[in-house]
Coordinates of C-alpha atoms in Angstrom, one line a residue:
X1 CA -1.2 -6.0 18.6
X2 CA 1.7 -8.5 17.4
X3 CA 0.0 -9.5 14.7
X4 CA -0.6 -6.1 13.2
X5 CA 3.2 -5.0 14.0
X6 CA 4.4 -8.0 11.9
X7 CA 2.1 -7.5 8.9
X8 CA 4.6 -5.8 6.6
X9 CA 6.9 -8.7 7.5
X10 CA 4.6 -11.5 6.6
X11 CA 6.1 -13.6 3.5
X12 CA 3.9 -12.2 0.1
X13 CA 2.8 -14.5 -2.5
X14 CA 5.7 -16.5 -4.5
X15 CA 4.5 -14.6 -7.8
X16 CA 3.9 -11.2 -6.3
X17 CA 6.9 -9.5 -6.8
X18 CA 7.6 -10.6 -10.0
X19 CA 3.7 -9.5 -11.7
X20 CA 3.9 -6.1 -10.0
X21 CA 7.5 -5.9 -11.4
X22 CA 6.0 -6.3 -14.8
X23 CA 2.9 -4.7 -14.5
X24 CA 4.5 -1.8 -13.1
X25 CA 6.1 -1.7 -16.5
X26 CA 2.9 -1.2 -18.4
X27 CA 0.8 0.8 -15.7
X28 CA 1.2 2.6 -12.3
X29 CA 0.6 0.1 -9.5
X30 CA -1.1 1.5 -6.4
X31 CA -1.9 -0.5 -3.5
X32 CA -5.4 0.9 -1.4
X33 CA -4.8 -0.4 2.4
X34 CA -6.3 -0.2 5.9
X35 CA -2.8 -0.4 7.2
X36 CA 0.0 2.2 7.7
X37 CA 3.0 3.8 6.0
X38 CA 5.4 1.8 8.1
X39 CA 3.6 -1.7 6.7
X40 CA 3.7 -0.2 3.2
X41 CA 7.8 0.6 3.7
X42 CA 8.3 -3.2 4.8
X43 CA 6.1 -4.6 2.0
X44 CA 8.0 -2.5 -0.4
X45 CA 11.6 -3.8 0.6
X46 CA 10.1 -7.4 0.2
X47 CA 9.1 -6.6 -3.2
X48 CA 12.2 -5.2 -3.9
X49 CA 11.3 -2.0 -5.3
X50 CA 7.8 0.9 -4.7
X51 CA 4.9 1.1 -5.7
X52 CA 3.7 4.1 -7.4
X53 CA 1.5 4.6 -4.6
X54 CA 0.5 3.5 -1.1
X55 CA -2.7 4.9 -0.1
X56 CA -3.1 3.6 3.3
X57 CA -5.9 4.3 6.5
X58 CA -3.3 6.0 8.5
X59 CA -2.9 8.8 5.9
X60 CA -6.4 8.8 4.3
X61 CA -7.9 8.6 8.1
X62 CA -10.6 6.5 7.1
X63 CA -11.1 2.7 6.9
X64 CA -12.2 0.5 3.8
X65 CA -14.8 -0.2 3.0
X66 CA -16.1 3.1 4.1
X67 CA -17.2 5.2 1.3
X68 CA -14.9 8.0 2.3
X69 CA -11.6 6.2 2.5
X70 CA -12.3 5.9 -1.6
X71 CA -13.5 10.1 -2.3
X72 CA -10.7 11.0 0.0
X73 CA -9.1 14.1 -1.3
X74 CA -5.4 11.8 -0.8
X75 CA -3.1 12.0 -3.7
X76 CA 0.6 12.3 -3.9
X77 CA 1.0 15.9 -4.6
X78 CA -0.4 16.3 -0.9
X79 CA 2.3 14.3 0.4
X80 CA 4.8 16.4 -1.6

């Protein structure tokens, strides 16, 4: 249990944050996660800045790799 409470906090790669920075200039950035909104909001202050989308197992109620976590009927307008 500790170790999924301090995912969001774990330290991200030393070039991450910059090469989403610049890709996000180019296309939209979504990250697809088994994890939860609260990991996605601690991920997201590391980086500095949010994804275009965080598309994550507590919202899509399903689990990669399972087929229905990807034909999910999620999008942002839902969350809207």
């Amino acid at each position: 249990e500790r170790i999924g409470a301090e995912a969001g906090a774990w330290p991200l790669f030393p070039d991450a944050a910059r090469g989403l920075h610049r890709l996000l200039r180019l296309v939209p950035c979504v990250a697809a996660t088994n994890s939860d909104r609260a990991h996605g909001q601690r991920v997201q202050a590391q980086l500095g800045f949010r994804l275009t989308e965080w598309i994550c197992a507590e919202e899509t109620r399903r689990y990669k790799p399972a087929p229905e976590f990807w034909h999910s009927d999620y999008s942002s307008q839902e969350r809207k």
